[in-house]
Coordinates of C-alpha atoms in Angstrom, one line a residue:
M1 CA -58.2 -51.1 191.9
T2 CA -59.1 -49.3 195.1
R3 CA -59.0 -50.4 198.7
T4 CA -61.6 -49.9 201.4
L5 CA -60.8 -48.9 205.0
S6 CA -60.9 -52.6 206.0
G7 CA -58.1 -53.3 203.4
E8 CA -60.3 -55.3 201.1
A9 CA -59.4 -55.0 197.4
V10 CA -62.2 -53.9 195.1
V11 CA -61.9 -53.9 191.3
D12 CA -63.1 -50.8 189.7
T13 CA -66.5 -51.6 188.2
V14 CA -65.9 -49.9 184.8
Q15 CA -62.5 -51.4 184.4
A16 CA -63.8 -54.8 185.1
V17 CA -66.2 -54.7 182.2
P18 CA -64.5 -56.0 179.0
S19 CA -64.6 -53.8 176.0
R20 CA -67.6 -54.5 173.8
H21 CA -66.2 -52.6 170.8
P22 CA -63.0 -54.2 169.4
A23 CA -60.7 -52.0 167.5
A24 CA -61.1 -52.0 163.8
G25 CA -59.1 -54.7 162.0
S26 CA -58.8 -56.8 165.1
G27 CA -60.6 -59.7 163.5
A28 CA -63.2 -59.8 166.2
P29 CA -66.7 -60.6 165.1
R30 CA -69.0 -57.6 164.5
V31 CA -71.8 -56.8 166.9
P32 CA -75.1 -58.1 165.4
F33 CA -77.4 -55.4 164.0
L34 CA -80.2 -55.8 166.5
R35 CA -77.8 -55.8 169.4
R36 CA -76.1 -52.6 168.3
W37 CA -79.2 -50.8 167.2
G38 CA -82.0 -52.4 169.1
A39 CA -81.9 -49.9 172.0
P40 CA -81.7 -46.8 169.9
L41 CA -84.6 -48.1 167.7
L42 CA -86.7 -48.7 170.8
L43 CA -86.0 -45.1 171.9
L44 CA -86.9 -43.6 168.6
V45 CA -90.0 -45.7 168.1
G46 CA -91.1 -44.9 171.6
L47 CA -90.7 -41.1 171.1
A48 CA -92.5 -41.3 167.8
A49 CA -95.4 -43.1 169.4
W50 CA -95.5 -40.5 172.1
A51 CA -95.4 -37.6 169.5
V52 CA -98.2 -39.2 167.5
S53 CA -100.3 -39.8 170.6
L54 CA -100.3 -36.0 171.3
T55 CA -101.7 -35.2 167.9
Q56 CA -104.8 -37.3 168.8
V57 CA -105.6 -35.4 172.0
D58 CA -108.6 -33.1 172.0
T59 CA -107.7 -30.4 174.4
A60 CA -111.3 -29.1 174.4
T61 CA -112.3 -32.2 176.4
R62 CA -111.4 -32.8 180.1
S63 CA -110.8 -35.9 182.1
D64 CA -110.9 -36.4 185.8
Y65 CA -107.9 -38.6 185.3
G66 CA -105.9 -35.9 183.7
L67 CA -103.4 -36.4 180.9
L68 CA -103.5 -40.2 181.0
G69 CA -107.2 -40.0 180.7
M70 CA -107.0 -37.9 177.6
V71 CA -104.3 -39.7 175.6
G72 CA -104.7 -42.9 173.7
P73 CA -102.8 -46.2 174.0
L74 CA -99.9 -44.9 172.0
F75 CA -98.8 -42.7 174.9
P76 CA -98.1 -45.4 177.4
L77 CA -96.8 -47.7 174.7
G78 CA -94.3 -45.0 173.7
L79 CA -93.2 -44.6 177.3
A80 CA -92.9 -48.4 177.7
L81 CA -90.7 -48.7 174.6
L82 CA -88.5 -45.8 175.8
C83 CA -88.0 -47.4 179.2
A84 CA -87.3 -50.8 177.5
G85 CA -84.7 -49.2 175.2
F86 CA -83.0 -47.5 178.1
V87 CA -82.8 -50.7 180.2
L88 CA -81.6 -52.7 177.2
E89 CA -78.8 -50.2 176.6
L90 CA -77.9 -50.2 180.3
A91 CA -77.6 -54.0 180.3
D92 CA -75.7 -54.4 177.1
Q93 CA -73.9 -51.7 175.1
R94 CA -73.9 -49.0 177.8
R95 CA -73.2 -46.2 175.3
S96 CA -73.4 -42.8 177.0
S97 CA -75.0 -41.1 174.1
V98 CA -77.9 -43.6 173.9
L99 CA -78.4 -43.6 177.7
A100 CA -78.4 -39.8 177.7
A101 CA -81.0 -39.8 174.9
G102 CA -83.2 -42.1 177.0
V103 CA -83.0 -39.7 179.9
I104 CA -83.8 -36.7 177.7
G105 CA -86.7 -38.6 176.1
L106 CA -88.2 -39.4 179.5
V107 CA -88.0 -35.7 180.5
L108 CA -89.8 -34.7 177.3
I109 CA -92.6 -37.3 177.8
I110 CA -93.2 -36.3 181.4
D111 CA -92.6 -32.5 181.2
A112 CA -93.1 -31.4 177.6
S113 CA -96.5 -33.1 176.9
V114 CA -98.6 -30.4 178.6
P115 CA -96.7 -27.4 177.1
I116 CA -97.1 -28.9 173.7
L117 CA -100.8 -29.4 174.1
Y118 CA -101.6 -26.1 175.9
S119 CA -100.1 -22.7 175.2
T120 CA -100.5 -21.3 178.7
P121 CA -98.7 -22.4 181.9
E122 CA -100.0 -25.2 184.0
Y123 CA -101.1 -24.7 187.7
A124 CA -102.7 -21.6 189.1
W125 CA -99.8 -20.9 191.5
T126 CA -97.5 -20.4 188.5
Y127 CA -99.3 -17.2 187.6
K128 CA -98.7 -15.4 190.8
H129 CA -95.0 -15.9 190.3
V130 CA -95.4 -14.4 186.8
G131 CA -96.8 -11.3 188.4
V132 CA -93.8 -10.9 190.6
V133 CA -91.5 -11.4 187.6
E134 CA -93.4 -8.7 185.8
F135 CA -93.1 -6.5 188.9
F136 CA -89.3 -6.7 188.8
R137 CA -89.2 -6.5 185.0
E138 CA -90.8 -3.1 185.2
G139 CA -87.7 -2.0 187.1
Q140 CA -89.3 -1.8 190.5
G141 CA -87.3 -2.8 193.6
V142 CA -88.3 -4.4 196.8
T143 CA -91.0 -2.1 198.0
D144 CA -93.3 -4.2 200.2
P145 CA -91.9 -5.7 203.4
R146 CA -95.1 -7.8 203.8
D147 CA -94.8 -9.5 200.4
I148 CA -92.9 -12.7 200.9
Y149 CA -92.0 -13.0 197.3
Q150 CA -90.3 -9.6 197.2
Q151 CA -88.4 -10.5 200.4
W152 CA -87.0 -13.7 198.7
P153 CA -86.5 -12.2 195.2
A154 CA -83.8 -14.3 193.5
L155 CA -85.9 -16.3 191.1
F156 CA -88.1 -13.4 190.0
T157 CA -85.2 -11.0 189.3
A158 CA -83.3 -13.8 187.4
V159 CA -86.3 -14.6 185.2
A160 CA -87.0 -10.9 184.7
A161 CA -83.4 -10.5 183.4
V162 CA -83.8 -13.6 181.1
A163 CA -87.1 -12.2 179.7
D164 CA -85.5 -8.9 179.0
L165 CA -82.4 -10.3 177.4
T166 CA -84.3 -12.8 175.2
G167 CA -87.4 -10.8 174.5
V168 CA -89.5 -13.9 175.4
S169 CA -92.6 -13.2 177.5
S170 CA -92.8 -14.3 181.1
L171 CA -95.8 -16.5 180.3
A172 CA -93.8 -18.3 177.6
L173 CA -90.9 -18.8 180.0
A174 CA -93.3 -20.1 182.6
T175 CA -94.9 -22.5 180.1
W176 CA -91.6 -24.3 179.3
A177 CA -89.9 -23.9 182.7
P178 CA -90.7 -27.5 183.8
V179 CA -88.7 -28.8 180.8
A180 CA -85.8 -26.5 181.4
F181 CA -85.5 -27.1 185.1
S182 CA -85.8 -30.9 184.7
L183 CA -83.1 -30.9 182.0
L184 CA -80.8 -28.7 184.1
A185 CA -81.1 -31.0 187.1
C186 CA -79.6 -33.9 185.0
L187 CA -76.1 -32.5 184.9
P188 CA -75.3 -31.8 188.6
L189 CA -77.1 -35.0 189.6
F190 CA -75.0 -37.0 187.1
A191 CA -71.8 -35.4 188.4
I192 CA -72.8 -36.1 192.0
V193 CA -73.3 -39.8 191.3
R194 CA -70.0 -40.0 189.4
H195 CA -68.2 -38.9 192.5
L196 CA -70.1 -41.5 194.6
S197 CA -69.7 -44.4 192.1
D198 CA -67.2 -45.3 189.4
D199 CA -69.9 -47.1 187.4
R200 CA -71.5 -44.9 184.7
R201 CA -74.5 -47.3 184.7
V202 CA -75.3 -46.2 188.3
A203 CA -75.1 -42.5 187.3
F204 CA -77.4 -42.9 184.3
L205 CA -79.9 -45.1 186.1
T206 CA -80.0 -42.6 189.0
V207 CA -80.9 -39.7 186.8
F208 CA -83.5 -41.8 185.0
L209 CA -85.0 -43.0 188.3
F210 CA -85.0 -39.4 189.6
H211 CA -87.2 -38.2 186.7
A212 CA -89.3 -41.4 186.7
G213 CA -90.2 -40.8 190.4
L214 CA -90.5 -37.0 190.4
W215 CA -94.3 -36.5 190.8
V216 CA -94.3 -33.6 193.2
G217 CA -94.5 -30.9 190.6
T218 CA -91.7 -28.7 191.8
S219 CA -90.1 -27.9 188.4
Y220 CA -92.6 -25.3 187.4
L221 CA -91.6 -21.6 187.5
S222 CA -91.2 -21.2 191.3
P223 CA -88.5 -20.3 193.9
Q224 CA -88.3 -23.9 195.1
A225 CA -87.4 -25.1 191.6
L226 CA -84.4 -22.7 191.4
A227 CA -83.4 -23.4 195.0
F228 CA -83.3 -27.1 194.2
Q229 CA -81.0 -26.6 191.3
L230 CA -78.7 -24.6 193.5
A231 CA -78.9 -27.3 196.2
L232 CA -77.7 -29.9 193.8
G233 CA -74.7 -27.7 193.2
C234 CA -74.1 -27.6 197.0
F235 CA -74.3 -31.4 197.2
L236 CA -71.9 -31.6 194.3
V237 CA -69.3 -29.4 196.1
V238 CA -69.6 -31.4 199.3
V239 CA -69.2 -34.9 197.7
A240 CA -66.4 -33.7 195.3
W241 CA -64.2 -31.7 197.7
L242 CA -65.5 -31.6 201.3
R243 CA -66.0 -35.3 201.9
R244 CA -64.0 -36.8 204.8
T245 CA -62.8 -40.3 205.2
P246 CA -64.9 -41.6 208.2
V247 CA -62.9 -43.0 211.1
E248 CA -63.7 -44.9 214.3
W249 CA -64.5 -43.1 217.5
R250 CA -62.0 -43.5 220.3
R251 CA -64.2 -42.0 223.0
G252 CA -67.8 -42.7 224.2
P253 CA -69.7 -45.7 225.3
R254 CA -68.4 -49.0 223.9
W255 CA -71.7 -49.8 222.1
L256 CA -71.6 -46.5 220.3
R257 CA -68.0 -47.0 219.2
R258 CA -68.8 -50.4 217.9
L259 CA -71.8 -49.0 216.1
K260 CA -69.6 -46.4 214.5
A261 CA -67.0 -49.0 213.5
W262 CA -69.7 -51.0 211.8
S263 CA -71.2 -48.0 210.0
I264 CA -67.9 -47.1 208.3
R265 CA -67.1 -50.7 207.2
G266 CA -66.5 -50.7 203.5
A267 CA -66.2 -47.0 203.1
E268 CA -63.7 -45.8 200.5
E269 CA -61.0 -43.2 201.0
A270 CA -62.3 -39.7 200.4
P271 CA -60.7 -38.1 197.4
P272 CA -57.7 -36.0 198.4
A273 CA -58.1 -32.2 198.3
S274 CA -55.5 -29.6 199.1
R275 CA -56.2 -26.8 201.6
R276 CA -56.5 -24.4 198.8
A277 CA -59.0 -26.6 197.0
R278 CA -61.1 -27.0 200.2
G279 CA -61.0 -23.2 200.7
A280 CA -62.3 -22.7 197.2
A281 CA -64.9 -25.3 197.7
L282 CA -66.1 -23.7 200.9
A283 CA -66.3 -20.3 199.1
A284 CA -68.4 -22.0 196.3
L285 CA -70.6 -23.7 198.8
Y286 CA -71.3 -20.5 200.7
L287 CA -72.0 -18.6 197.5
L288 CA -74.5 -21.2 196.3
F289 CA -76.0 -21.4 199.7
S290 CA -76.4 -17.6 199.9
A291 CA -78.3 -17.8 196.5
I292 CA -80.6 -20.5 197.9
T293 CA -81.2 -18.4 201.0
I294 CA -82.5 -15.4 199.1
T295 CA -84.5 -17.7 196.8
H296 CA -86.7 -19.9 199.0
Q297 CA -87.7 -19.9 202.6
L298 CA -87.6 -23.6 203.5
S299 CA -84.9 -25.1 201.2
P300 CA -81.8 -23.7 203.1
Y301 CA -82.9 -25.5 206.2
I302 CA -83.4 -28.8 204.5
L303 CA -79.9 -28.5 203.2
I304 CA -78.6 -27.6 206.6
A305 CA -80.3 -30.7 208.1
A306 CA -78.5 -32.9 205.5
L307 CA -75.1 -31.2 206.3
V308 CA -75.7 -31.5 210.1
L309 CA -76.4 -35.3 209.8
A310 CA -73.4 -35.9 207.5
T311 CA -71.1 -33.9 209.8
L312 CA -72.3 -35.8 212.9
L313 CA -71.5 -39.1 211.1
G314 CA -68.0 -37.7 210.4
L315 CA -68.4 -37.5 206.6
V316 CA -67.8 -33.8 206.0
R317 CA -64.7 -31.7 206.5
P318 CA -64.1 -29.2 208.0
R319 CA -66.6 -29.9 210.7
W320 CA -67.6 -26.3 211.0
T321 CA -68.8 -26.2 207.4
V322 CA -72.4 -26.3 208.3
L323 CA -72.0 -23.4 210.8
G324 CA -71.2 -21.0 208.0
C325 CA -74.4 -22.1 206.2
L326 CA -76.4 -21.6 209.4
V327 CA -74.9 -18.1 209.9
I328 CA -75.9 -17.1 206.4
A329 CA -79.5 -18.4 206.8
V330 CA -80.1 -16.8 210.2
A331 CA -78.5 -13.5 209.1
F332 CA -81.0 -13.3 206.2
L333 CA -84.0 -14.5 208.2
A334 CA -83.4 -12.3 211.3
P335 CA -84.8 -9.0 209.9
R336 CA -87.7 -10.8 208.5
L337 CA -88.4 -13.0 211.5
E338 CA -91.3 -11.0 212.9
F339 CA -93.1 -11.0 209.6
I340 CA -92.6 -14.7 208.9
N341 CA -93.6 -15.7 212.5
S342 CA -96.7 -13.6 212.5
A343 CA -97.9 -14.3 209.0
Y344 CA -96.9 -17.9 208.5
G345 CA -95.5 -19.3 211.8
L346 CA -91.8 -20.2 212.3
L347 CA -92.4 -23.5 214.1
D348 CA -96.0 -23.9 213.3
S349 CA -96.3 -27.5 214.4
L350 CA -94.2 -29.8 216.5
K351 CA -96.3 -32.8 215.4
F352 CA -94.2 -34.9 213.0
W353 CA -96.9 -37.1 211.7
E354 CA -99.3 -34.2 211.1
N355 CA -96.6 -32.3 209.2
A356 CA -95.9 -35.4 207.1
G357 CA -99.6 -35.6 206.1
G358 CA -99.4 -33.1 203.3
V359 CA -102.3 -30.9 202.1
V360 CA -105.7 -32.5 202.7
T361 CA -108.1 -30.5 200.5
T362 CA -111.2 -32.7 200.6
T363 CA -112.5 -36.1 201.2
S364 CA -115.4 -35.9 198.7
G365 CA -113.6 -35.4 195.4
T366 CA -114.2 -37.2 192.1
P367 CA -112.9 -40.8 191.6
G368 CA -110.1 -39.3 189.5
Q369 CA -109.0 -37.0 192.4
V370 CA -109.0 -40.0 194.8
F371 CA -107.1 -42.1 192.3
T372 CA -104.4 -39.4 191.7
S373 CA -103.9 -38.9 195.4
Q374 CA -103.6 -42.6 196.1
V375 CA -101.2 -43.2 193.2
S376 CA -98.9 -40.3 194.3
T377 CA -98.9 -41.6 197.9
L378 CA -98.1 -45.1 196.8
L379 CA -95.2 -43.9 194.6
A380 CA -93.7 -41.9 197.4
L381 CA -93.9 -44.7 199.9
G382 CA -92.6 -47.2 197.3
V383 CA -89.6 -45.1 196.4
W384 CA -88.7 -44.4 200.1
S385 CA -89.2 -48.1 200.9
L386 CA -87.0 -49.3 198.1
G387 CA -84.3 -46.8 199.0
L388 CA -84.4 -48.0 202.6
L389 CA -84.2 -51.6 201.5
A390 CA -81.3 -50.8 199.2
A391 CA -79.4 -49.1 202.1
L392 CA -80.1 -52.1 204.3
A393 CA -78.9 -54.5 201.6
S394 CA -75.4 -53.0 202.2
W395 CA -75.4 -54.0 205.9
R396 CA -72.2 -56.0 205.5
R397 CA -70.4 -52.8 204.1
P398 CA -72.7 -49.9 205.1
G399 CA -69.8 -47.4 204.7
R400 CA -70.2 -47.3 200.9
V401 CA -73.7 -45.9 201.2
L402 CA -73.5 -44.0 204.4
L403 CA -73.2 -40.5 202.9
P404 CA -76.0 -40.9 200.3
A405 CA -78.2 -42.5 202.9
A406 CA -77.7 -39.6 205.2
F407 CA -78.6 -37.1 202.4
A408 CA -81.6 -39.2 201.4
F409 CA -83.2 -39.3 204.8
A410 CA -82.0 -36.2 206.6
P411 CA -84.8 -34.0 205.0
F412 CA -87.3 -35.8 207.2
L413 CA -85.8 -33.8 210.1
I414 CA -87.5 -30.7 208.8
L415 CA -90.9 -32.2 209.6
V416 CA -90.2 -32.1 213.3
G417 CA -91.2 -28.4 213.5
Q418 CA -92.6 -27.2 210.2
S419 CA -95.5 -28.1 208.0
Y420 CA -94.9 -25.3 205.5
G421 CA -98.6 -25.0 204.9
G422 CA -98.9 -28.7 204.4
E423 CA -96.3 -28.7 201.7
A424 CA -93.2 -29.6 203.7
I425 CA -93.5 -33.3 203.0
Y426 CA -93.4 -32.6 199.2
R427 CA -90.1 -30.7 199.7
V428 CA -88.8 -33.6 201.8
Y429 CA -89.6 -36.0 198.9
L430 CA -87.9 -33.7 196.4
F431 CA -84.6 -33.3 198.3
S432 CA -84.7 -37.0 199.3
L433 CA -85.3 -38.3 195.8
P434 CA -81.8 -37.9 194.1
F435 CA -80.1 -39.9 196.8
T436 CA -82.9 -42.4 197.2
A437 CA -82.7 -43.0 193.5
F438 CA -78.9 -43.5 193.9
L439 CA -79.4 -46.1 196.6
I440 CA -81.8 -48.0 194.4
A441 CA -79.6 -47.7 191.3
Q442 CA -76.4 -48.9 192.9
A443 CA -78.2 -51.8 194.5
A444 CA -79.8 -52.8 191.1
V445 CA -76.5 -52.7 189.3
R446 CA -74.8 -54.8 192.0
I447 CA -77.3 -57.7 191.7
R448 CA -75.8 -60.7 190.1
W449 CA -78.8 -61.9 188.2
Q450 CA -78.8 -59.1 185.7
R451 CA -80.7 -60.9 183.0
L452 CA -83.6 -61.6 185.4
L453 CA -83.5 -58.1 186.9
M454 CA -83.6 -56.0 183.8
P455 CA -87.1 -56.9 182.7
V456 CA -88.3 -56.2 186.3
L457 CA -86.4 -52.9 186.2
A458 CA -88.0 -51.9 182.9
V459 CA -91.5 -52.7 184.3
F460 CA -90.7 -50.7 187.5
L461 CA -89.5 -47.7 185.5
V462 CA -92.7 -47.7 183.3
A463 CA -94.9 -48.0 186.4
A464 CA -93.1 -45.2 188.3
S465 CA -93.1 -42.9 185.2
L466 CA -96.9 -43.4 184.7
A467 CA -97.5 -42.8 188.4
S468 CA -95.4 -39.6 188.2
I469 CA -97.3 -38.4 185.2
Q470 CA -100.5 -39.1 187.1
G471 CA -99.3 -37.1 190.1
L472 CA -98.0 -34.2 188.0
H473 CA -100.8 -34.0 185.3
G474 CA -103.7 -35.9 186.8
T475 CA -105.3 -32.5 187.6
L476 CA -105.5 -31.2 184.0
A477 CA -109.3 -31.0 184.4
W478 CA -108.6 -27.8 186.4
S479 CA -104.9 -27.0 186.4
T480 CA -104.7 -25.7 182.8
F481 CA -106.3 -22.6 181.6
S482 CA -107.5 -21.4 178.3
E483 CA -106.2 -18.2 176.6
D484 CA -109.6 -16.6 177.3
E485 CA -109.2 -17.2 181.1
V486 CA -105.8 -15.7 181.0
Q487 CA -107.0 -12.7 178.9
A488 CA -109.8 -12.0 181.4
Q489 CA -107.4 -11.7 184.3
Q490 CA -105.0 -9.6 182.2
W491 CA -107.9 -7.3 181.3
L492 CA -108.8 -6.9 184.9
Y493 CA -105.3 -5.9 186.0
A494 CA -105.0 -3.5 183.1
N495 CA -108.4 -1.9 183.3
G496 CA -109.8 -2.5 186.8
E497 CA -110.0 0.1 189.5
E498 CA -106.9 -0.2 191.7
G499 CA -107.6 -0.5 195.4
R500 CA -110.6 -2.8 194.8
M501 CA -110.5 -6.3 196.2
I502 CA -110.5 -9.2 193.7
V503 CA -112.6 -12.2 194.9
V504 CA -112.7 -15.5 193.0
G505 CA -115.3 -18.1 192.9
A506 CA -112.8 -20.8 193.8
Q507 CA -109.1 -20.7 194.6
N508 CA -108.0 -21.7 191.1
G509 CA -107.3 -19.2 188.4
P510 CA -104.5 -17.4 186.6
G511 CA -104.5 -14.5 189.0
R512 CA -101.9 -12.0 190.1
L513 CA -100.1 -12.2 186.8
A514 CA -99.4 -8.5 186.3
D515 CA -96.9 -6.2 187.8
N516 CA -99.6 -4.3 189.7
Y517 CA -100.9 -7.4 191.5
N518 CA -100.5 -5.8 194.9
A519 CA -102.5 -2.7 193.8
F520 CA -105.8 -4.6 194.3
G521 CA -107.1 -5.1 197.7
V522 CA -104.8 -5.8 200.6
P523 CA -101.2 -6.4 199.5
S524 CA -100.4 -10.0 200.1
S525 CA -98.4 -12.8 198.5
G526 CA -101.3 -15.3 199.0
G527 CA -104.2 -16.0 196.8
D528 CA -107.2 -13.8 196.3
P529 CA -110.1 -14.5 198.8
D530 CA -112.6 -17.0 197.5
L531 CA -116.3 -17.8 198.2
I532 CA -115.6 -21.3 199.3
T533 CA -113.1 -20.7 202.0
Y534 CA -113.4 -17.1 203.0
A535 CA -117.2 -16.8 202.8
G536 CA -117.7 -20.2 204.3
L537 CA -119.9 -21.2 201.4
S538 CA -118.4 -24.7 200.9
G539 CA -121.0 -27.2 199.9
V540 CA -123.7 -24.5 199.2
M541 CA -125.6 -24.2 196.0
L542 CA -124.9 -20.6 194.9
D543 CA -128.3 -20.0 193.2
A544 CA -130.9 -17.2 193.7
E545 CA -131.9 -18.7 197.1
N546 CA -128.4 -18.2 198.5
R547 CA -127.3 -15.1 196.6
A548 CA -127.9 -13.0 199.8
A549 CA -125.0 -14.8 201.5
V550 CA -122.7 -13.9 198.5
D551 CA -123.8 -10.3 198.7
E552 CA -123.2 -10.2 202.4
F553 CA -119.7 -11.5 202.0
M554 CA -118.9 -9.1 199.1
A555 CA -120.0 -6.2 201.3
T556 CA -117.2 -7.1 203.7
Q557 CA -114.5 -6.9 201.0
G558 CA -114.3 -3.1 200.8
D559 CA -115.8 -0.7 198.2
R560 CA -116.9 -2.1 194.9
P561 CA -115.0 -5.4 194.9
Y562 CA -114.7 -7.6 191.9
L563 CA -115.8 -11.3 191.6
V564 CA -114.2 -13.5 188.9
I565 CA -115.8 -16.8 187.8
S566 CA -114.0 -19.0 185.3
R567 CA -114.1 -22.5 183.8
G568 CA -111.0 -23.5 185.8
M569 CA -112.7 -22.5 189.1
I570 CA -115.8 -24.5 188.1
E571 CA -113.8 -27.6 187.3
Y572 CA -111.7 -27.2 190.5
A573 CA -114.8 -27.0 192.7
R574 CA -116.3 -30.0 191.0
Y575 CA -113.0 -32.1 191.1
Y576 CA -112.6 -31.7 194.8
G577 CA -116.4 -31.8 195.6
L578 CA -116.2 -28.4 197.2
L579 CA -119.6 -27.2 195.8
P580 CA -122.7 -28.9 194.4
D581 CA -122.5 -29.5 190.7
G582 CA -123.6 -26.4 188.8
S583 CA -123.2 -24.1 191.8
L584 CA -120.8 -21.5 190.3
E585 CA -122.7 -21.7 186.9
A586 CA -125.9 -20.9 188.8
L587 CA -124.2 -18.0 190.5
E588 CA -122.9 -16.6 187.2
E589 CA -126.3 -16.8 185.7
E590 CA -127.9 -15.1 188.7
L591 CA -125.4 -12.3 188.9
A592 CA -125.8 -11.4 185.2
T593 CA -129.1 -9.6 186.0
A594 CA -129.0 -9.2 189.8
P595 CA -129.4 -5.8 191.4
G596 CA -126.2 -4.4 192.9
W597 CA -124.1 -6.3 190.4
T598 CA -122.6 -5.3 187.0
T599 CA -120.7 -7.3 184.4
V600 CA -117.5 -5.5 183.5
H601 CA -115.8 -8.1 181.3
R602 CA -116.7 -11.4 179.8
T603 CA -114.9 -14.0 177.6
S604 CA -116.0 -17.5 176.6
D605 CA -114.4 -19.0 179.6
A606 CA -114.5 -16.3 182.3
V607 CA -116.6 -13.4 183.5
V608 CA -115.7 -10.5 185.8
F609 CA -118.4 -9.0 187.9
Q610 CA -118.3 -5.9 190.2
Y611 CA -120.4 -5.6 193.3
V612 CA -121.7 -2.1 193.6
G613 CA -124.2 -2.7 196.4
A614 CA -126.7 0.1 197.2
E615 CA -125.2 2.3 194.4
E616 CA -127.0 0.2 191.7

């Protein structure tokens, strides 16, 4: 039994649950077969249905609705059975092994489906990270002060070391990175919740909800994926050893003191920690934070925002903890400040709502593109709304959710001055989700009408998981690449003339995947220039009539530049409505015999041209 600050006695949730497994020989009746094995059987049948559904997928076909448009009914059925089995176990037997199996099964369905179906990594932006890994794997150090990836090298050097130690290729590691990162996140998140709640049900449901709602695609091989894992470690250190028991304010306006007194009502005593333990925790926090700082540009400041808000609410000790993190972040940024400010903008926008709008690519995409965008938006708004409602439901005793609520909504502070190229809102969602999921989970477990809630919870988990799959893999029409497309790019980096610019038909291809990625054109960490954006040819039919505009643009890209056109680029332009249907195909056919152009390499799904201009 524990006591709140108000003196109310609260019975430990786990201790209050009577044992469901009598000791052998006690004479108690045995648990019926279906009650004991119903949940595990649902999990197994669900995973089997999912596995069978993948064998029926024809990867040669594409759907504008992505993975869910390619799989048959067994896929959603398997997911539904798995969610039902998890909820059944949560409501009845509550065995850790079965609940953990449910979480792992969900991760496999969401993150392993694409690697099983396709042998190459998903998403074009994964490949430019592979190139930086290969750069460090070749033993090269930080040589380019204008390459943002070399300036934040932690992920790339770590993956290069893993690739060397295991002998596994960087592309293979990248292919399975989403599964690895998602599974790794389970452990620190579970530990965080166990420090916030004595009820194991809340911990397992939080982890399950986290994965069911994670549609933002930040577990692929990327600096932010590693930074998030490290950030979970920082949060764990704070909740385990640096929490402070909140107290009432003795100074300030009366209304503010009364608000503070209300906000800590129901708060439990923070776990005691010796000075030595707090010192070790601070050292661990600063070590983890230093690793985050050299891994990703934005993540340290989201974490700082969370620590600042928690400190202002009197929930973190010592109060100057966040100052150490701020010193580390600023010290690392200072020598790179001029580069970052000139190339990307430090405070690039002070308009909160514009920064929260995300990346707006087009308004004329396919119905599948519109559907995926709407589903993702609705899921994010739904999760945030439920998290807010769950926090408000504790209005009689808000102290028990004050810290997780602060961590859940503090990331929004970053939107005040930074859009991060339109991607800041996705980072906000990622850092908010663990604690939003906790708020929802603890509210669900506290509801008295459990028998009525559990079916509703199962339906919600299925819907959220399907929406996340749509958000993550609804773009498979263009976000996966054949081995021929990858081979074409590898050939170009291995055999092309260094110093030549590489232009792409559309900004979607497995580019910059070799260690010499900066040897072509102007060294940069961004994507290769494309005809749609850089040449201003969006919406133009690139046939013989408009080939002169293509020639004119290529002439501005230095001597003898390359142009790559691939199936992924064609699908990308069609999916977002960036070019008329058949535009890049018409350009490919025209350039095959056009004067001033030569075909230097061709595979079934990609072709590499070189513009030689007047020399031909």
